[in-house]
């Protein structure tokens, strides 16, 4: 990118390294930032640095949070006997948005993937087993419906079964509002297998 | 966004303020940044701050650059008698990518827009007139083909005509590779008006 001076090119390159940001978007973002007032840019950079410095894993569920323990684990109204296992903090937020789950979470920070060389020891699985030593009724595995998510769900279920704790998996099926003709066959078969009586 | 802790929410909010970044992308970017190693995050924030601190207007053409004068204005091989007027540094870069323009540029940093209350004094027009006091053969107006760009082009041509300097406007027409049936009528009419003999 000889069309831009060194520092601008460096800024564009840095922004292009973000996920989902191509070279055109990076240019747009770079000039947006350069045109902001100095104090806004400092605030922007400061927010990133401060978040990075202060955000850590919750000591109980391992979600990303500012404190030693996250607001959900701290909340006495949540049912600690029901643990939903998710791949990351964004998935936790997705379930929290439903406002209907009253249990607590466990964030794995990834999923088992032989392809990418991610094994059971690379995600927060041991930490989950430690939690199960306490008083737990049910573990709901809410990993993604991807190959990695399914592999992880299978692995967790095999690991937990011997302890006698109930392990469940969130349902696969046709998404609400989904149009059957656009849905892949695997999902359609899953929806058929998981049919419930009306 | 109660699903995330304060610092994470603040980071997501800050990222959502960028152009073209919606709430989902902002979440994705936020967790990407939080998962990077500390030194990478510091480098990222540092690049933004450093660029903002050092990037300024070229004293001649007013493009954004690191130095007092930009590489194009410094280049003795460029023809200083031919000035292309563009709205911003990205437009300059777009023409530089063609590698065919041998003149120099003048960056307005905006376009006249009565709707947005941007008048001739809010863009680098006076600075252009100062440059024209020197030895200039032609001013090529390459503002956008939008209402604002056209208004600015008209204004510039009226301003420069009395000086006797040649003022030209880049051609409007069907883009190369463009499919006629998908092109708007105004562009089609412009292409017709601007037809050239074969």
Coordinates of C-alpha atoms in Angstrom, one line a residue:
Chain A
X1 CA 0.0 0.0 0.0
X2 CA 2.3 2.7 -1.3
X3 CA -0.7 5.1 -1.7
X4 CA -0.7 5.8 2.0
X5 CA 2.1 7.0 4.2
X6 CA 3.9 4.6 6.6
X7 CA 1.8 5.2 9.7
X8 CA -1.5 5.1 7.9
X9 CA -0.5 1.9 6.1
X10 CA 0.5 0.4 9.5
X11 CA -2.8 1.4 11.0
X12 CA -4.7 -0.1 8.1
X13 CA -2.7 -3.3 8.3
X14 CA -3.4 -3.6 12.1
X15 CA -7.1 -3.1 11.5
X16 CA -7.2 -5.7 8.7
X17 CA -5.9 -8.2 11.2
X18 CA -9.3 -8.1 13.0
X19 CA -11.8 -10.9 12.2
X20 CA -14.3 -9.9 9.5
X21 CA -12.4 -6.7 8.5
X22 CA -11.2 -6.7 5.0
X23 CA -8.9 -4.2 3.4
X24 CA -11.6 -1.8 2.3
X25 CA -13.3 -1.8 5.8
X26 CA -9.9 -1.3 7.4
X27 CA -9.2 1.8 5.2
X28 CA -12.6 3.2 6.2
X29 CA -12.0 2.5 9.9
X30 CA -8.5 4.0 9.7
X31 CA -9.6 7.3 8.3
X32 CA -12.6 7.4 10.6
X33 CA -10.1 7.1 13.6
X34 CA -7.7 9.6 12.1
X35 CA -10.6 12.1 11.7
X36 CA -11.8 11.7 15.3
X37 CA -10.7 14.3 17.9
X38 CA -7.5 13.4 19.7
X39 CA -9.3 12.8 23.0
X40 CA -11.8 10.4 21.4
X41 CA -9.0 8.3 20.0
X42 CA -7.3 8.2 23.3
X43 CA -10.5 7.1 24.9
X44 CA -10.9 4.4 22.3
X45 CA -7.4 3.0 22.7
X46 CA -7.8 3.4 26.5
X47 CA -11.0 1.3 26.6
X48 CA -9.3 -1.5 24.7
X49 CA -6.3 -1.5 27.0
X50 CA -8.3 -1.2 30.2
X51 CA -10.6 -4.0 29.2
X52 CA -7.7 -6.2 28.3
X53 CA -5.9 -5.4 31.6
X54 CA -8.9 -6.0 33.9
X55 CA -11.0 -8.7 32.2
X56 CA -10.2 -12.2 33.5
X57 CA -11.8 -15.6 34.0
X58 CA -14.5 -15.9 36.6
X59 CA -13.0 -18.2 39.3
X60 CA -16.1 -20.4 39.2
X61 CA -17.5 -20.6 35.7
X62 CA -14.5 -19.3 33.7
X63 CA -16.6 -16.7 31.7
X64 CA -14.8 -13.5 30.9
X65 CA -15.6 -10.8 33.5
X66 CA -14.1 -7.8 35.4
X67 CA -14.2 -9.3 38.9
X68 CA -13.0 -12.4 40.7
X69 CA -16.4 -13.9 40.3
X70 CA -19.0 -13.0 37.5
X71 CA -22.4 -11.5 38.3
X72 CA -24.2 -14.8 37.5
X73 CA -22.1 -16.9 39.8
X74 CA -22.4 -14.2 42.5
X75 CA -26.2 -14.1 42.2
X76 CA -27.8 -16.1 45.1
X77 CA -31.0 -16.6 43.1
X78 CA -29.3 -18.8 40.5
X79 CA -29.6 -22.6 40.8
X80 CA -26.1 -23.9 41.3
X81 CA -27.3 -27.5 40.9
X82 CA -27.9 -26.9 37.2
X83 CA -24.8 -26.2 35.0
X84 CA -25.0 -25.2 31.4
X85 CA -21.8 -25.9 29.5
X86 CA -21.0 -23.5 26.7
X87 CA -18.1 -22.9 24.3
X88 CA -17.5 -19.2 25.0
X89 CA -18.8 -16.1 26.8
X90 CA -20.8 -15.0 23.7
X91 CA -22.8 -18.3 23.8
X92 CA -23.4 -17.7 27.5
X93 CA -24.7 -14.2 26.6
X94 CA -27.0 -15.7 23.9
X95 CA -28.7 -17.9 26.5
X96 CA -28.8 -15.1 29.1
X97 CA -30.7 -13.0 26.6
X98 CA -33.5 -15.5 26.7
X99 CA -33.9 -14.6 30.3
X100 CA -35.3 -18.1 31.0
X101 CA -32.4 -20.1 32.3
X102 CA -32.1 -20.0 36.1
X103 CA -29.0 -22.3 36.5
X104 CA -25.3 -21.3 36.2
X105 CA -22.8 -21.8 33.4
X106 CA -19.5 -23.3 32.7
X107 CA -17.4 -21.8 29.9
X108 CA -15.0 -24.2 28.1
X109 CA -13.2 -21.6 26.0
X110 CA -13.2 -23.7 22.9
X111 CA -14.3 -27.2 21.8
X112 CA -12.4 -30.4 21.1
X113 CA -11.0 -30.4 17.6
X114 CA -8.6 -33.1 16.4
X115 CA -8.3 -31.1 13.2
X116 CA -6.9 -28.0 15.0
X117 CA -5.1 -30.1 17.6
X118 CA -7.3 -29.0 20.4
X119 CA -7.7 -31.8 22.9
X120 CA -9.7 -32.1 26.1
X121 CA -6.8 -30.6 28.1
X122 CA -6.9 -27.4 26.1
X123 CA -10.3 -26.4 27.2
X124 CA -11.8 -25.9 30.7
X125 CA -12.9 -29.5 31.2
X126 CA -10.9 -30.5 34.2
X127 CA -12.3 -27.4 35.9
X128 CA -15.8 -28.6 35.1
X129 CA -15.1 -32.0 36.7
X130 CA -13.9 -30.2 39.8
X131 CA -17.2 -28.4 40.0
X132 CA -19.1 -31.6 39.7
X133 CA -17.6 -32.9 43.0
X134 CA -20.0 -30.4 44.6
X135 CA -23.8 -30.8 44.7
X136 CA -24.9 -30.9 41.0
X137 CA -28.2 -32.4 39.6
X138 CA -27.8 -31.8 35.9
X139 CA -25.2 -30.7 33.3
X140 CA -26.8 -29.3 30.1
X141 CA -24.3 -29.4 27.3
X142 CA -24.9 -26.4 25.0
X143 CA -21.9 -26.6 22.8
X144 CA -22.4 -25.6 19.1
X145 CA -24.1 -28.0 16.7
X146 CA -20.8 -28.2 14.7
X147 CA -18.6 -31.2 14.4
X148 CA -16.4 -29.9 17.2
X149 CA -19.3 -29.0 19.4
X150 CA -20.8 -32.5 19.0
X151 CA -17.5 -34.2 19.6
X152 CA -17.1 -32.1 22.8
X153 CA -20.7 -33.0 23.9
X154 CA -20.0 -36.7 23.4
X155 CA -16.8 -36.5 25.3
X156 CA -18.4 -34.6 28.2
X157 CA -21.3 -37.1 28.4
X158 CA -18.9 -40.1 28.6
X159 CA -16.8 -38.3 31.2
X160 CA -19.8 -37.4 33.4
X161 CA -22.0 -40.6 33.1
X162 CA -20.0 -42.6 35.6
X163 CA -20.6 -40.0 38.3
X164 CA -24.3 -40.6 38.1
X165 CA -25.1 -36.9 37.4
X166 CA -27.7 -36.3 34.7
X167 CA -26.2 -35.0 31.4
X168 CA -28.5 -33.5 28.8
X169 CA -27.9 -31.9 25.4
X170 CA -29.9 -28.9 24.0
X171 CA -32.3 -30.0 21.2
X172 CA -31.3 -29.9 17.5
X173 CA -34.0 -29.1 15.0
X174 CA -35.6 -26.6 12.8
X175 CA -35.1 -23.0 14.0
X176 CA -38.2 -21.1 14.9
X177 CA -39.3 -19.2 11.8
X178 CA -37.2 -21.5 9.7
X179 CA -38.4 -22.4 6.3
X180 CA -38.2 -26.2 5.8
X181 CA -37.1 -26.0 2.1
X182 CA -34.0 -24.1 3.1
X183 CA -32.9 -26.3 5.9
X184 CA -30.1 -28.9 5.5
X185 CA -30.9 -32.6 5.6
X186 CA -29.0 -33.3 8.8
X187 CA -31.1 -30.8 10.7
X188 CA -34.3 -32.1 9.2
X189 CA -33.4 -35.7 10.3
X190 CA -32.5 -34.4 13.7
X191 CA -35.8 -32.6 14.0
X192 CA -37.6 -35.8 13.0
X193 CA -35.7 -37.9 15.5
X194 CA -36.4 -35.4 18.2
X195 CA -40.2 -35.1 17.5
X196 CA -42.4 -34.7 20.5
X197 CA -46.0 -35.7 21.1
X198 CA -48.6 -32.9 20.8
Chain B
X1 CA -26.1 -5.5 27.7
X2 CA -26.4 -6.9 31.1
X3 CA -25.1 -10.3 29.8
X4 CA -21.5 -8.9 29.8
X5 CA -19.5 -7.3 32.6
X6 CA -19.1 -3.5 32.7
X7 CA -15.7 -3.3 31.0
X8 CA -16.6 -5.8 28.3
X9 CA -19.9 -3.9 27.6
X10 CA -17.9 -0.6 27.4
X11 CA -15.5 -2.2 24.9
X12 CA -18.4 -3.5 22.8
X13 CA -20.1 -0.1 22.9
X14 CA -16.9 1.6 21.8
X15 CA -16.4 -0.8 18.9
X16 CA -20.0 -0.4 17.8
X17 CA -19.4 3.3 17.4
X18 CA -17.1 2.6 14.4
X19 CA -18.6 2.9 10.9
X20 CA -20.0 -0.3 9.5
X21 CA -19.6 -2.2 12.8
X22 CA -22.9 -3.4 14.2
X23 CA -23.5 -4.9 17.6
X24 CA -22.8 -8.5 16.5
X25 CA -19.5 -7.6 14.9
X26 CA -18.6 -5.4 17.8
X27 CA -19.0 -8.4 20.2
X28 CA -16.9 -10.6 17.9
X29 CA -14.2 -7.9 17.7
X30 CA -14.3 -7.4 21.5
X31 CA -13.7 -11.0 22.3
X32 CA -11.1 -11.3 19.6
X33 CA -9.2 -8.4 21.3
X34 CA -9.7 -9.9 24.8
X35 CA -8.3 -13.2 23.6
X36 CA -5.1 -11.7 22.1
X37 CA -1.9 -11.7 24.1
X38 CA -1.4 -8.6 26.2
X39 CA 1.5 -7.3 24.1
X40 CA -0.5 -7.7 20.8
X41 CA -3.3 -5.6 22.4
X42 CA -0.8 -3.0 23.5
X43 CA 0.7 -2.9 20.0
X44 CA -2.8 -2.5 18.5
X45 CA -3.8 0.4 20.7
X46 CA -0.3 1.9 20.3
X47 CA -0.6 1.9 16.5
X48 CA -3.8 3.8 16.7
X49 CA -2.5 6.4 19.1
X50 CA 0.8 6.8 17.2
X51 CA -1.0 7.2 13.9
X52 CA -3.4 9.8 15.3
X53 CA -0.5 11.6 17.0
X54 CA 1.8 11.8 13.9
X55 CA -0.6 11.9 10.9
X56 CA -1.3 15.5 9.7
X57 CA -2.1 17.3 6.5
X58 CA 0.5 17.6 3.8
X59 CA 1.4 21.3 3.7
X60 CA 0.9 21.4 -0.1
X61 CA -2.0 19.1 -1.1
X62 CA -3.6 18.5 2.4
X63 CA -3.7 14.8 2.1
X64 CA -3.2 12.9 5.4
X65 CA 0.5 11.9 5.8
X66 CA 3.2 11.4 8.4
X67 CA 5.5 14.2 7.2
X68 CA 5.3 17.9 6.6
X69 CA 4.9 17.1 2.9
X70 CA 3.5 13.9 1.4
X71 CA 5.6 11.5 -0.8
X72 CA 3.6 12.6 -4.0
X73 CA 4.2 16.3 -3.5
X74 CA 7.9 15.6 -2.7
X75 CA 8.4 13.5 -5.8
X76 CA 10.2 15.7 -8.4
X77 CA 8.9 13.4 -11.2
X78 CA 5.3 14.5 -10.7
X79 CA 3.8 17.2 -12.9
X80 CA 3.0 20.1 -10.6
X81 CA 1.1 21.9 -13.4
X82 CA -1.7 19.4 -13.3
X83 CA -3.8 19.3 -10.1
X84 CA -6.4 16.6 -9.4
X85 CA -9.0 17.8 -6.8
X86 CA -10.4 14.9 -4.7
X87 CA -12.7 14.8 -1.7
X88 CA -10.5 12.8 0.6
X89 CA -7.3 10.8 1.0
X90 CA -9.0 7.5 0.1
X91 CA -10.1 8.9 -3.3
X92 CA -6.5 10.1 -3.8
X93 CA -5.3 6.5 -3.1
X94 CA -8.0 5.1 -5.6
X95 CA -6.4 7.2 -8.4
X96 CA -2.9 6.4 -7.3
X97 CA -3.7 2.7 -7.6
X98 CA -4.3 3.2 -11.4
X99 CA -0.6 4.2 -11.6
X100 CA -1.4 6.4 -14.6
X101 CA -1.8 9.9 -13.2
X102 CA 1.4 11.9 -13.2
X103 CA 0.1 15.1 -11.8
X104 CA -0.4 16.1 -8.2
X105 CA -3.5 16.2 -6.0
X106 CA -5.4 18.6 -3.8
X107 CA -7.5 17.1 -1.0
X108 CA -10.6 19.1 -0.1
X109 CA -11.6 17.0 3.0
X110 CA -15.2 17.0 2.2
X111 CA -17.7 18.4 -0.3
X112 CA -20.1 21.3 -0.3
X113 CA -23.4 20.1 1.2
X114 CA -26.1 22.7 2.0
X115 CA -28.1 19.8 3.6
X116 CA -25.3 19.1 6.1
X117 CA -24.4 22.8 6.4
X118 CA -21.0 22.3 4.8
X119 CA -20.1 25.4 2.9
X120 CA -17.1 26.4 0.6
X121 CA -15.2 27.7 3.7
X122 CA -15.5 24.3 5.5
X123 CA -13.4 22.5 2.9
X124 CA -9.8 23.2 1.6
X125 CA -10.9 25.5 -1.2
X126 CA -9.1 28.7 -0.3
X127 CA -6.0 26.5 -0.1
X128 CA -6.6 25.4 -3.6
X129 CA -6.9 28.9 -4.9
X130 CA -3.6 29.8 -3.2
X131 CA -1.9 27.0 -5.1
X132 CA -3.4 28.2 -8.4
X133 CA -1.5 31.5 -8.0
X134 CA 1.6 29.4 -9.1
X135 CA 2.2 27.9 -12.5
X136 CA -0.8 25.6 -13.1
X137 CA -2.1 24.4 -16.5
X138 CA -5.1 22.3 -15.6
X139 CA -7.3 21.4 -12.6
X140 CA -9.1 18.1 -12.9
X141 CA -12.1 17.9 -10.6
X142 CA -12.5 14.3 -9.4
X143 CA -15.0 14.8 -6.6
X144 CA -17.6 12.0 -6.3
X145 CA -20.6 11.7 -8.7
X146 CA -22.9 12.4 -5.8
X147 CA -25.1 15.5 -5.4
X148 CA -22.4 17.0 -3.1
X149 CA -19.6 16.1 -5.4
X150 CA -21.3 17.6 -8.4
X151 CA -22.2 20.8 -6.5
X152 CA -18.6 21.1 -5.4
X153 CA -17.4 20.5 -9.0
X154 CA -19.7 23.3 -10.3
X155 CA -18.5 25.6 -7.6
X156 CA -14.9 25.0 -8.3
X157 CA -15.3 25.5 -12.0
X158 CA -17.0 28.8 -11.5
X159 CA -14.3 29.9 -9.1
X160 CA -11.4 28.9 -11.4
X161 CA -12.8 29.9 -14.8
X162 CA -12.0 33.7 -14.4
X163 CA -8.3 32.8 -13.8
X164 CA -8.1 31.3 -17.3
X165 CA -6.8 28.0 -16.0
X166 CA -8.3 25.0 -17.7
X167 CA -10.8 23.1 -15.5
X168 CA -11.9 19.6 -16.4
X169 CA -14.2 17.0 -14.8
X170 CA -13.6 13.2 -14.8
X171 CA -16.1 11.5 -17.1
X172 CA -19.4 10.0 -15.9
X173 CA -20.6 6.9 -17.6
X174 CA -21.1 3.2 -17.5
X175 CA -18.4 1.5 -15.3
X176 CA -16.1 -0.9 -17.1
X177 CA -17.7 -4.4 -16.8
X178 CA -21.0 -2.8 -15.9
X179 CA -24.2 -4.5 -17.1
X180 CA -26.4 -1.9 -18.8
X181 CA -29.7 -3.3 -17.4
X182 CA -28.5 -2.7 -13.8
X183 CA -27.3 0.8 -14.3
X184 CA -29.5 3.8 -13.3
X185 CA -31.0 6.1 -15.8
X186 CA -28.9 9.2 -14.9
X187 CA -25.7 7.3 -15.5
X188 CA -27.0 5.9 -18.8
X189 CA -28.0 9.5 -19.9
X190 CA -24.5 10.8 -18.9
X191 CA -22.9 8.0 -20.8
X192 CA -24.9 8.9 -23.9
X193 CA -24.1 12.6 -23.6
X194 CA -20.4 11.8 -23.1
X195 CA -20.2 9.5 -26.1
X196 CA -17.0 9.6 -28.1
X197 CA -16.3 8.8 -31.7
X198 CA -14.8 5.5 -32.5

